[in-house]
mmCIF file of C-alpha atoms in Angstrom:
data_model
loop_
_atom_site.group_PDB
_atom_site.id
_atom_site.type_symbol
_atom_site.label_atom_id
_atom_site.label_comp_id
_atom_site.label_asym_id
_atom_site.label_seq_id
_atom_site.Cartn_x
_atom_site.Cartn_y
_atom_site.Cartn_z
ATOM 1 C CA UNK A 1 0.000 0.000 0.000
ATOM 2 C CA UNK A 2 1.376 3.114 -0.755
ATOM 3 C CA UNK A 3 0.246 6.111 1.172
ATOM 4 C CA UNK A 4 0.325 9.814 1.688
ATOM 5 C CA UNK A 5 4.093 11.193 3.256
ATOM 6 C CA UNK A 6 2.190 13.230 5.237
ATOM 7 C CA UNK A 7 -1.314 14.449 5.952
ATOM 8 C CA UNK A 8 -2.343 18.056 6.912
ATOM 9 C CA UNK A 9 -5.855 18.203 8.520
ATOM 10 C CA UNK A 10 -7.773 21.041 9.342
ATOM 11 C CA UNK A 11 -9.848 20.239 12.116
ATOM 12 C CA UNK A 12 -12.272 23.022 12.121
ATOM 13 C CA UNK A 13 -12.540 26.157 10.022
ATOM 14 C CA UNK A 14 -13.578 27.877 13.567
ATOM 15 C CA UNK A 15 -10.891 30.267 14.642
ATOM 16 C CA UNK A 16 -10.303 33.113 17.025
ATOM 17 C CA UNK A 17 -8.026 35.333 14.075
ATOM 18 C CA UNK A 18 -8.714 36.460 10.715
ATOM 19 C CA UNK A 19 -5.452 36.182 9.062
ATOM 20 C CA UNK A 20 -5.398 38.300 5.467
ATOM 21 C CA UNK A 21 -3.898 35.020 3.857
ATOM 22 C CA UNK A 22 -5.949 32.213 5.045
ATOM 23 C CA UNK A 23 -5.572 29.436 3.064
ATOM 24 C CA UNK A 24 -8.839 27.700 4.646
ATOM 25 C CA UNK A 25 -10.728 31.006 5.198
ATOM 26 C CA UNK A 26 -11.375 29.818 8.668
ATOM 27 C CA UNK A 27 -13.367 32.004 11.355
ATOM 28 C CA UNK A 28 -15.325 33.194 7.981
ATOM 29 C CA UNK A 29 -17.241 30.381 7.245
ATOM 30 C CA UNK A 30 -19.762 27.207 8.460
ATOM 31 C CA UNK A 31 -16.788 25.321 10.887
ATOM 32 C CA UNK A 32 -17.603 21.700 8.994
ATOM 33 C CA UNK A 33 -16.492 20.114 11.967
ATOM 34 C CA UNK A 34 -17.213 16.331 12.783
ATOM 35 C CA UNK A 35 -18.415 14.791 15.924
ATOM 36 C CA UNK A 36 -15.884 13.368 18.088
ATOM 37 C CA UNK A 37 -17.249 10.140 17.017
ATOM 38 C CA UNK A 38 -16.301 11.101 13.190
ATOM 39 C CA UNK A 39 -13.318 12.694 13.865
ATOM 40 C CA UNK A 40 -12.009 9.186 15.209
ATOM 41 C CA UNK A 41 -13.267 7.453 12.422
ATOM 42 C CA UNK A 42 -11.539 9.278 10.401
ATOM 43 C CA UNK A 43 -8.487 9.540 12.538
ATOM 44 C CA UNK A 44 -8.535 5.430 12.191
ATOM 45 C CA UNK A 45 -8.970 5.787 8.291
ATOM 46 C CA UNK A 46 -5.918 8.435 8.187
ATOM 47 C CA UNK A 47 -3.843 5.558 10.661
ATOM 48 C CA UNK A 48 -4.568 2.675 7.701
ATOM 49 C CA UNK A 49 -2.358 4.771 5.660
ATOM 50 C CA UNK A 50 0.361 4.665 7.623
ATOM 51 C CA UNK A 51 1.341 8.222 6.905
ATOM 52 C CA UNK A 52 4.685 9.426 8.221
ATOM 53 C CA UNK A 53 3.204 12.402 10.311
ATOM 54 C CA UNK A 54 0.047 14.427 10.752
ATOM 55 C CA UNK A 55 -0.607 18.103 11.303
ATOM 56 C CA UNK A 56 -3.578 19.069 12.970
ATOM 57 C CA UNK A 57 -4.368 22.533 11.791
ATOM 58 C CA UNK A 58 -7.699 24.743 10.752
ATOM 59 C CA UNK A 59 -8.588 27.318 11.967
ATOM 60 C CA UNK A 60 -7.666 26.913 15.138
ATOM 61 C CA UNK A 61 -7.311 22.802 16.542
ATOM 62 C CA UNK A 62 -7.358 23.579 20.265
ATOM 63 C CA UNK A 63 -10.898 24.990 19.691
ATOM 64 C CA UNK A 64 -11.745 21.322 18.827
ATOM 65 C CA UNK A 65 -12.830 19.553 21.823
ATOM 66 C CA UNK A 66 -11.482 16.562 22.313
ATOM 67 C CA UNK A 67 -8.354 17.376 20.462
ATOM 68 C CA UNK A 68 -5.404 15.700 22.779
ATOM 69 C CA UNK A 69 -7.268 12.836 22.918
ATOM 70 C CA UNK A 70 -7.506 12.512 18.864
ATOM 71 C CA UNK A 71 -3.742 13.666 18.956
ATOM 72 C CA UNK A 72 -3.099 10.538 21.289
ATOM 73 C CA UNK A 73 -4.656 8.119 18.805
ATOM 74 C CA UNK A 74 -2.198 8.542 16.308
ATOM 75 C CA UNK A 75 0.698 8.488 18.445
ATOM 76 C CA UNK A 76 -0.616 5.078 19.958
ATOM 77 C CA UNK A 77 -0.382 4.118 16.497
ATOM 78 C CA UNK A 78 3.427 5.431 16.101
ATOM 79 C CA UNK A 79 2.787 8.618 13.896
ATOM 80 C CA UNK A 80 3.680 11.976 15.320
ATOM 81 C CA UNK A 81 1.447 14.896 15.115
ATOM 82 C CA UNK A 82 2.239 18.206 15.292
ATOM 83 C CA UNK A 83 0.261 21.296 16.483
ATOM 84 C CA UNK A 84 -0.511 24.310 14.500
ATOM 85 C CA UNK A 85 -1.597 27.270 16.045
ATOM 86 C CA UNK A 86 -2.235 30.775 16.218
ATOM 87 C CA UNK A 87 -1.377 30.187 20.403
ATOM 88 C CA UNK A 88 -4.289 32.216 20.978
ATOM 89 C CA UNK A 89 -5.484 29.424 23.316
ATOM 90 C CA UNK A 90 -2.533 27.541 24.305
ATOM 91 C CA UNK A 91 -2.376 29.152 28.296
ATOM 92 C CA UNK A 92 -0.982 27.263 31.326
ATOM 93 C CA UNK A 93 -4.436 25.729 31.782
ATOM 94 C CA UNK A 94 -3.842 23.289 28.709
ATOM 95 C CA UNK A 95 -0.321 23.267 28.162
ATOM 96 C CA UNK A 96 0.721 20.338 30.007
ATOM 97 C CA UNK A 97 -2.027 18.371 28.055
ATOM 98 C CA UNK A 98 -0.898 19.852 24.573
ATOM 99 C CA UNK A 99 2.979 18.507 25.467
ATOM 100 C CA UNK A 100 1.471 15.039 26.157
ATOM 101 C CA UNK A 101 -0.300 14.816 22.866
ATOM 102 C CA UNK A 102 2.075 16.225 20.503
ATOM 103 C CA UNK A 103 5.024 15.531 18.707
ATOM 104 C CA UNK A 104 5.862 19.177 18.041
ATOM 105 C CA UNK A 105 4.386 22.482 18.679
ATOM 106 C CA UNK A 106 4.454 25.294 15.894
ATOM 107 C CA UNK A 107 3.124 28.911 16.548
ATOM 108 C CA UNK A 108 2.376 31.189 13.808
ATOM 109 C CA UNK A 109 3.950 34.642 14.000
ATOM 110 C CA UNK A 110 4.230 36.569 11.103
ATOM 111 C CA UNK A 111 5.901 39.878 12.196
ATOM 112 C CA UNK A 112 8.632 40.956 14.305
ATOM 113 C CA UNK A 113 6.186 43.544 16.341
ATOM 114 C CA UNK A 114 2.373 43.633 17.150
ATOM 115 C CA UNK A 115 1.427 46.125 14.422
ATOM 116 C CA UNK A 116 2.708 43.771 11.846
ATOM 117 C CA UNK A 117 1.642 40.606 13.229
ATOM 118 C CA UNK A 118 -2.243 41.997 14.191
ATOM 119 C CA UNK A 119 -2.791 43.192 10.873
ATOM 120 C CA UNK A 120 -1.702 40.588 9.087
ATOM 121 C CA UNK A 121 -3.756 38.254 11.989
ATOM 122 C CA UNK A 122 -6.870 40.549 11.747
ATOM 123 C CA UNK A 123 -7.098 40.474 15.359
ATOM 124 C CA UNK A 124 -5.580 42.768 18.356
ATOM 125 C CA UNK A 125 -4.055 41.302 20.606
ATOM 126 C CA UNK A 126 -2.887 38.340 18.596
ATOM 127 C CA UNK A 127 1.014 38.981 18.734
ATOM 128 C CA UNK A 128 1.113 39.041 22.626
ATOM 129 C CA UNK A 129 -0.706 36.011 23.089
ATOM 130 C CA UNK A 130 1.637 34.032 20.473
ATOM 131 C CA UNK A 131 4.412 35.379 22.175
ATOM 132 C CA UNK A 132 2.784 34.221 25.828
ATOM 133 C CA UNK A 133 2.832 30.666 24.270
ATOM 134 C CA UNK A 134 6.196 30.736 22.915
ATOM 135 C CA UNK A 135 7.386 31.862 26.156
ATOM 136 C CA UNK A 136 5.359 29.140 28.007
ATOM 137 C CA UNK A 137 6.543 25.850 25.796
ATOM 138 C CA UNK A 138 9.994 27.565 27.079
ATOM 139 C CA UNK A 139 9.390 27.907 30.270
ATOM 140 C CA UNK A 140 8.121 23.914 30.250
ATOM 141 C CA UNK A 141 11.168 22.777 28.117
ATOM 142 C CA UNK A 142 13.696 24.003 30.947
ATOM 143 C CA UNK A 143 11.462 22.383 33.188
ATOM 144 C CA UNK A 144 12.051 19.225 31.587
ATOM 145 C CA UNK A 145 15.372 19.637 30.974
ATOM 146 C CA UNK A 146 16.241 20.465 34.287
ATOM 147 C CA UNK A 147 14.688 17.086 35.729
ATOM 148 C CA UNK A 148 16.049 15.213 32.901
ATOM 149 C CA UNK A 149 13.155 14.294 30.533
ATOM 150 C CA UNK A 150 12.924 15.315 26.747
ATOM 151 C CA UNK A 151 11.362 18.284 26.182
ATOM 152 C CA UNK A 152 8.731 18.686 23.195
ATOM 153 C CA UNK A 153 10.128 20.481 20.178
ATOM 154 C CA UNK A 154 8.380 24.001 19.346
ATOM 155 C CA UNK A 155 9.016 27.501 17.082
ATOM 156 C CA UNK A 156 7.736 29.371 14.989
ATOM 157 C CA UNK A 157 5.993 29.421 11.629
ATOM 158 C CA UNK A 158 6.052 32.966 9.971
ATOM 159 C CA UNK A 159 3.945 33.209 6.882
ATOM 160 C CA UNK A 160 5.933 35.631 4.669
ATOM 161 C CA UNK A 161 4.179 38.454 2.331
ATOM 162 C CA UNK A 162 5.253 41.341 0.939
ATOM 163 C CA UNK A 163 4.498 43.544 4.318
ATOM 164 C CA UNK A 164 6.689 41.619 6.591
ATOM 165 C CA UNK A 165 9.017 40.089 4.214
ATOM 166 C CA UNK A 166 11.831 42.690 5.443
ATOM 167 C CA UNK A 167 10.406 41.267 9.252
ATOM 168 C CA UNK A 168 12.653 38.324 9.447
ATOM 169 C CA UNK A 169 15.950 39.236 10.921
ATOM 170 C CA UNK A 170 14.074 41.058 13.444
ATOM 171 C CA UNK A 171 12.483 38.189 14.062
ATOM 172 C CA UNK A 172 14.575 35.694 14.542
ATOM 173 C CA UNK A 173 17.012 38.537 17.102
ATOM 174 C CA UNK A 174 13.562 39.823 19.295
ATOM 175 C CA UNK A 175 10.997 37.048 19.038
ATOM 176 C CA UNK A 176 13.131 33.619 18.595
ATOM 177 C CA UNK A 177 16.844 34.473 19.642
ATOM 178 C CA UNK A 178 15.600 35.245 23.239
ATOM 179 C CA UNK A 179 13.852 31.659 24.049
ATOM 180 C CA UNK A 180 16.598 28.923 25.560
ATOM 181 C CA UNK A 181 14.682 26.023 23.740
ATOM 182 C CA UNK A 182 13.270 26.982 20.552
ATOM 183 C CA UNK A 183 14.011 24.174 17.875
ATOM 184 C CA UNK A 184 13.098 26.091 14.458
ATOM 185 C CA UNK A 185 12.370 28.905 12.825
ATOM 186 C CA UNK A 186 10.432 28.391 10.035
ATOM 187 C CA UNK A 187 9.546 31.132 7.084
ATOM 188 C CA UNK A 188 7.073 30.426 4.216
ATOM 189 C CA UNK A 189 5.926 32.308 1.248
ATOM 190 C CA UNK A 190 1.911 32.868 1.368
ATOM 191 C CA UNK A 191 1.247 30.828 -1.452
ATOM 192 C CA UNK A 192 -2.321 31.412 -3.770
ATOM 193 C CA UNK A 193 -4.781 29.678 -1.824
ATOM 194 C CA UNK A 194 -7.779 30.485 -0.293
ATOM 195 C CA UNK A 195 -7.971 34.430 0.316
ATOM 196 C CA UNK A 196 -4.496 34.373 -0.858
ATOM 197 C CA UNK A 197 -5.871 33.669 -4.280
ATOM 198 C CA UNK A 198 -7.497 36.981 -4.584
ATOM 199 C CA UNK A 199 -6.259 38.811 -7.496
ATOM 200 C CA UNK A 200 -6.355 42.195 -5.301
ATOM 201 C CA UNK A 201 -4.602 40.307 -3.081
ATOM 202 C CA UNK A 202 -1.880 38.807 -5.356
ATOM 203 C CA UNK A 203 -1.138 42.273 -6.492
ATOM 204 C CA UNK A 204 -0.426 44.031 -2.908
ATOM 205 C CA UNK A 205 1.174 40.991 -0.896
ATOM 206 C CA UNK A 206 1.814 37.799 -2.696
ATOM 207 C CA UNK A 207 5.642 37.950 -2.848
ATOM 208 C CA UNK A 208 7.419 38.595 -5.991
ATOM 209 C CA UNK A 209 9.268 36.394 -8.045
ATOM 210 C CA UNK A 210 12.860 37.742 -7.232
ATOM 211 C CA UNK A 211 11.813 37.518 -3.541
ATOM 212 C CA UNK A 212 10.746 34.166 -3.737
ATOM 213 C CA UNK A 213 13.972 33.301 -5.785
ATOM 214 C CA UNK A 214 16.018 34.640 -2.015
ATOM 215 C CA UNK A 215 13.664 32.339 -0.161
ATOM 216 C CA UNK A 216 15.005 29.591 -2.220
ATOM 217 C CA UNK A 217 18.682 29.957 -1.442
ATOM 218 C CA UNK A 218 20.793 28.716 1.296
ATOM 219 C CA UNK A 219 22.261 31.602 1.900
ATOM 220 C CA UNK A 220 19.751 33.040 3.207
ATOM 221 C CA UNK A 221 19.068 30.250 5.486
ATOM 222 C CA UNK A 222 22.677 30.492 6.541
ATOM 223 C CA UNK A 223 22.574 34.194 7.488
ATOM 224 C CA UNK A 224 19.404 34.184 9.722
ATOM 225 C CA UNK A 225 21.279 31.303 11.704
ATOM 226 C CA UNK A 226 23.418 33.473 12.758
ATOM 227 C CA UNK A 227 21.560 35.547 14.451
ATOM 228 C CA UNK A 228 19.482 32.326 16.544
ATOM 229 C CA UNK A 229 20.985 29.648 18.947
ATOM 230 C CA UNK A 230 23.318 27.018 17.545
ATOM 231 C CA UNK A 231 20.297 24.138 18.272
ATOM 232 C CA UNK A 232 17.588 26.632 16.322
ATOM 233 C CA UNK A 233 17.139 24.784 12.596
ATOM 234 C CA UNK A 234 16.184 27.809 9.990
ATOM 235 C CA UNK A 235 13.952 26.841 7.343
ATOM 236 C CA UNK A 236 12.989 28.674 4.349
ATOM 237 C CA UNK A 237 10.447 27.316 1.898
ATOM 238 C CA UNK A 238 9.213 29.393 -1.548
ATOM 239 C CA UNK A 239 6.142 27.265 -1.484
ATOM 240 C CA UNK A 240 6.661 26.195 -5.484
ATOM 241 C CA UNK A 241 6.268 22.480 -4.337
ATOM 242 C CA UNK A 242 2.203 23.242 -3.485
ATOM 243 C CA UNK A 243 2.178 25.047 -6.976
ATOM 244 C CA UNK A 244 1.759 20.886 -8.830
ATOM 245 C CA UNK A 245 3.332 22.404 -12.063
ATOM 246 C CA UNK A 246 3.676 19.351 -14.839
ATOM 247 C CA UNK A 247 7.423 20.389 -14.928
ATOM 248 C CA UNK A 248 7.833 20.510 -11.090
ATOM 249 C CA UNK A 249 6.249 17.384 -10.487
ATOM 250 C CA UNK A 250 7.912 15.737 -13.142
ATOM 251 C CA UNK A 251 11.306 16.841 -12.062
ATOM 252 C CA UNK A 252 10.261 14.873 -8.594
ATOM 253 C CA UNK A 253 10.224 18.953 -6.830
ATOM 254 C CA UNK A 254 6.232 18.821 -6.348
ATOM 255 C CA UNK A 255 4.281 17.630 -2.677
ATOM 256 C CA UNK A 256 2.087 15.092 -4.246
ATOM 257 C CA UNK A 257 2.790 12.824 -0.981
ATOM 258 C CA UNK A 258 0.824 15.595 1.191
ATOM 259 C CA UNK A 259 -2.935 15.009 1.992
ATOM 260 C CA UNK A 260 -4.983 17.875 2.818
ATOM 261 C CA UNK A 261 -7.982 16.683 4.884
ATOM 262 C CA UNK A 262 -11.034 19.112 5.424
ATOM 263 C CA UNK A 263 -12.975 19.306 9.087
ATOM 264 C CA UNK A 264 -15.522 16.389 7.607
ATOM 265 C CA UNK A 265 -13.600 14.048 6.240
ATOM 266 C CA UNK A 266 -13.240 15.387 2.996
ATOM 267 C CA UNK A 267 -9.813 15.026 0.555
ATOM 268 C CA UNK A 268 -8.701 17.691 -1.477
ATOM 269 C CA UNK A 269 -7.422 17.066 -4.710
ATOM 270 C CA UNK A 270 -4.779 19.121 -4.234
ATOM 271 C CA UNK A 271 -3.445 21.051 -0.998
ATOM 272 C CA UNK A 272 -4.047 24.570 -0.894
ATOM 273 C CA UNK A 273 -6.297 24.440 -4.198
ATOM 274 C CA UNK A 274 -10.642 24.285 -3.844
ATOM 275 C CA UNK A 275 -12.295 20.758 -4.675
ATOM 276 C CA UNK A 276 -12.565 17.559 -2.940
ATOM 277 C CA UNK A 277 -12.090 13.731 -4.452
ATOM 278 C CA UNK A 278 -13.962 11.686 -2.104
ATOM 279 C CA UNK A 279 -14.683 11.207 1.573
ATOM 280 C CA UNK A 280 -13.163 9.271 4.473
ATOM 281 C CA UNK A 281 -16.467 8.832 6.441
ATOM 282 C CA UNK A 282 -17.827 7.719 3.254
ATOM 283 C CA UNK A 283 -15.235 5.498 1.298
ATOM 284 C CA UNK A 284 -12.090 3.159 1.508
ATOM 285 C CA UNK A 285 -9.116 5.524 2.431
ATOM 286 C CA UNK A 286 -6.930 4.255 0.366
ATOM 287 C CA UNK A 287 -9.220 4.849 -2.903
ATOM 288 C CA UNK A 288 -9.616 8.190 -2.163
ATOM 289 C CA UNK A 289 -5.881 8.747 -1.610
ATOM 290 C CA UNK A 290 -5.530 7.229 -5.465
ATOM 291 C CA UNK A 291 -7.917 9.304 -6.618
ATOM 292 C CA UNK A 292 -6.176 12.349 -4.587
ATOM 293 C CA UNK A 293 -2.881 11.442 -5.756
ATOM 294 C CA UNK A 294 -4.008 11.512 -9.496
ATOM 295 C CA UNK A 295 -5.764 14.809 -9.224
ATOM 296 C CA UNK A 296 -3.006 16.900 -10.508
ATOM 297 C CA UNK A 297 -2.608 14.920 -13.751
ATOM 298 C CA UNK A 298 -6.076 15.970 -14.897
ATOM 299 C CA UNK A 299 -6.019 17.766 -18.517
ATOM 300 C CA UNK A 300 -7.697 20.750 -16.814
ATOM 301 C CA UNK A 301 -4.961 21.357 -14.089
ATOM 302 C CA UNK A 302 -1.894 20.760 -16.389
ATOM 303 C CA UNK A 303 -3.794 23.110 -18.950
ATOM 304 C CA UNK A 304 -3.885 25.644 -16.474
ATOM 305 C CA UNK A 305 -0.568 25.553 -14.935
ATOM 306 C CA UNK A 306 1.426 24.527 -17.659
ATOM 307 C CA UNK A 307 1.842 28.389 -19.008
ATOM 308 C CA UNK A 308 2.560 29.723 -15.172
ATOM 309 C CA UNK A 309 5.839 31.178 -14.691
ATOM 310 C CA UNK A 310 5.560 33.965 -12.052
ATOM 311 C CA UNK A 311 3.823 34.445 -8.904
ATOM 312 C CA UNK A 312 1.139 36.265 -10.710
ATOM 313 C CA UNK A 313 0.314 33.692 -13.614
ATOM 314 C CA UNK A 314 0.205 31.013 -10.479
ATOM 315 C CA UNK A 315 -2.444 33.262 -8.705
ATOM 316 C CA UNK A 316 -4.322 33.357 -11.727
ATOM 317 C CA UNK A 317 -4.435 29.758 -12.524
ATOM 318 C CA UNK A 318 -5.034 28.898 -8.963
ATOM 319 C CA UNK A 319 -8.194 30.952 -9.354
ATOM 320 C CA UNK A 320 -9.380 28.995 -12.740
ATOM 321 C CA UNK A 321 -8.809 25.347 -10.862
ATOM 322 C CA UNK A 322 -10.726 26.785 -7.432
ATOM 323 C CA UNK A 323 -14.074 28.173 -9.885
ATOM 324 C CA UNK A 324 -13.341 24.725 -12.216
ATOM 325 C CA UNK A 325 -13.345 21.781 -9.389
ATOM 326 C CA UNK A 326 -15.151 24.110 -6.329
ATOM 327 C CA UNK A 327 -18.455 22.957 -5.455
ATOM 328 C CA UNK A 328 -21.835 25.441 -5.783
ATOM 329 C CA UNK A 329 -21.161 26.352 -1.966
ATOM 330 C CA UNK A 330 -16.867 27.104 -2.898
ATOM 331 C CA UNK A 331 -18.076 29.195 -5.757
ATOM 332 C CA UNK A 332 -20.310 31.265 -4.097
ATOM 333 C CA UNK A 333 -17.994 31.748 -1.461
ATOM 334 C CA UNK A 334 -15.523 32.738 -3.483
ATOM 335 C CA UNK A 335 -17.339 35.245 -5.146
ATOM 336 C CA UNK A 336 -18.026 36.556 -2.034
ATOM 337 C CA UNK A 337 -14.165 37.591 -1.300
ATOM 338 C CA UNK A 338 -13.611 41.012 -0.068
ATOM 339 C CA UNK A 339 -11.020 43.251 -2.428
ATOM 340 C CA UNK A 340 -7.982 43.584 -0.420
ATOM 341 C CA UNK A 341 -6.334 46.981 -0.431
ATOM 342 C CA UNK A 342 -2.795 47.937 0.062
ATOM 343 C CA UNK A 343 -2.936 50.519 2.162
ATOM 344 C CA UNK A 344 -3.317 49.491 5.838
ATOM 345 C CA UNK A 345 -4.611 45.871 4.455
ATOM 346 C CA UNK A 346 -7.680 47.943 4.942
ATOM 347 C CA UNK A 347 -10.798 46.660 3.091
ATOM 348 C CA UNK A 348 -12.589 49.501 0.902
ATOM 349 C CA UNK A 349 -16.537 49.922 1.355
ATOM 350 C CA UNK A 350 -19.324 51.433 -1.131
ATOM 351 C CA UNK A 351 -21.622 53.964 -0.394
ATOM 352 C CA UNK A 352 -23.677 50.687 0.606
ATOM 353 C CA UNK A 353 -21.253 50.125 3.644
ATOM 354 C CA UNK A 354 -20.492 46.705 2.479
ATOM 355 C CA UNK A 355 -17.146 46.121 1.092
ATOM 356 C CA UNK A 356 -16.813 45.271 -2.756
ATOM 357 C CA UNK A 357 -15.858 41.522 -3.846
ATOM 358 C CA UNK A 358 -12.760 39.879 -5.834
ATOM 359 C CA UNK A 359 -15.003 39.453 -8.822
ATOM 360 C CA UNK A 360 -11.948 38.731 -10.989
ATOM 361 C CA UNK A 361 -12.137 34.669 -11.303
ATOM 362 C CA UNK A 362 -10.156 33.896 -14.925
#
């Protein structure tokens, strides 16, 4: 049996933030979440693949309740899962329980100072808590290390657009420098998915080619390590390998091991793109993995990304295969996007008092 290298679910599309990137446009729309009694049948399906690790993402997965004990099922199975997480919830109250459960703990901050971070979060407030969690797995890994158990690795994932590109040196000497324990630092381009995918939105913050080009080179990795702890891994990632160009996968520099899971069960085709293949809940895991893994082979996705060459001709064939494989409830939903504006990632309004929508779908 050959199955997925990894699997990223998203447990719920409930979520405290409103980042100005989300991939899953989580907090925004119905949460799709399963019962607890779904979630572990589909937890079991996931475990007959015999994936190499899980992320548990969203929206936000400690809103899920009953989330450490789903973690636990796949590590009684071998397969580590790691946490992804805004850290607005992760307080002393459930740390203890997240350490048990998972195999690593990764906090999102994407900015080096609160007025960066918020905006790009959508929510006040958000930096300081991330921070608070940051410094909490810290506090717990000396803990551990000073009555000689192994402490649970943790850092930070940054999502990287054009308004806190220039962000990550300051980042890794304020935020990640400062913390004893901190494993990795990890920065990755915003990538044309989900709100992402608006063409407003490609314009203003969707990185340029030349800056993903720096995100691709080792130098770059090399100089931010100097400014972190010799134990602190950097990783940079230009987020091509989502992209499932012909020539990329062909060359064997595509992700077609990762599964992308929604809240219910469903499989996307492809991660970060709209459309589902098939359901867990509802049929053998393993055929919808084949049918999954095929996806990107259809003549309608290599016709549409076989011209792209830039960040901008990805964004616009990323919107073609959403509109092409999303269902009547993804369409409408994406027609629904709000234009993103430059200027203070502010959000225009009419004289109705209702902001205008990304009507741009070629």
């Amino acid at each position: 049996m050959n199955g997925p290298d990894e699997v990223n679910w998203d447990l719920t599309y409930a979520c405290p933030l409103r980042c100005t990137h989300c991939y899953s446009e989580s907090g925004r729309r119905p949460t799709r979440q399963a019962s607890l009694a779904d979630q572990e049948r589909i937890a079991d399906a996931l475990i007959s693949l015999r994936p190499r690790a899980v992320q548990f993402s969203g929206g936000e997965p400690l809103l899920v309740p009953g989330v450490f004990r789903l973690a636990q099922r796949f590590r009684a199975a071998g397969i580590p899962v790691s946490l992804f997480t805004g850290g607005w919830l992760l307080d002393a109250g459930n740390l203890g329980e997240a350490l048990d459960a998972f195999s690593s703990v990764h906090i999102s901050i994407d900015g080096a100072s609160a007025d960066v971070h918020d905006r790009i979060r959508g929510r006040a407030g958000s930096f300081a808590r991330a921070v608070r969690a940051l410094e909490l797995l810290d506090q717990a890994a000396d803990q551990a290390v000073a009555e000689g158990r192994t402490s649970v690795p943790f850092g930070i994932d940054c999502t990287l657009v054009r308004s806190n590109f220039s962000d990550m040196e300051s980042l890794c000497r304020t935020i990640a420098a400062p913390l004893a324990h901190i494993e990795f630092v990890s920065f990755g381009a915003a990538v044309p998915g989900g709100l992402a995918s608006r063409q407003s939105y490609a314009e203003h913050e969707l990185l340029g080619d030349d800056q993903l080009d720096m995100l691709a080179r080792p130098e770059l990795r090399e100089r931010l390590a100097t400014l972190l702890p010799a134990q602190v891994r950097v990783q940079t990632f230009d987020g091509r390998a989502l992209q499932m160009h012909p020539r990329l996968v062909e060359a064997g520099h595509a992700m077609t091991g990762l599964m992308q899971v929604e809240p219910d069960g469903r499989v996307c085709g492809m991660a970060m793109y709209e459309g589902t293949v098939g359901s867990l809940l509802h049929e053998p895991a393993q055929v919808v993995w084949e049918r999954a893994r095929e996806h990107h082979r259809s003549p309608f996705v290599v016709e549409a990304l076989a011209p792209v060459r830039t960040m901008a001709d990805w964004a616009t064939a990323a919107r073609r295969i959403d509109i092409h494989f999303g269902s009547v409830a993804d369409r409408a939903r994406i027609a629904a996007r709000p234009v993103f504006l430059q200027a203070g990632g502010q959000v225009a309004r009419g004289a109705s008092g209702r902001p205008p929508v990304d009507l741009d779908h070629s």
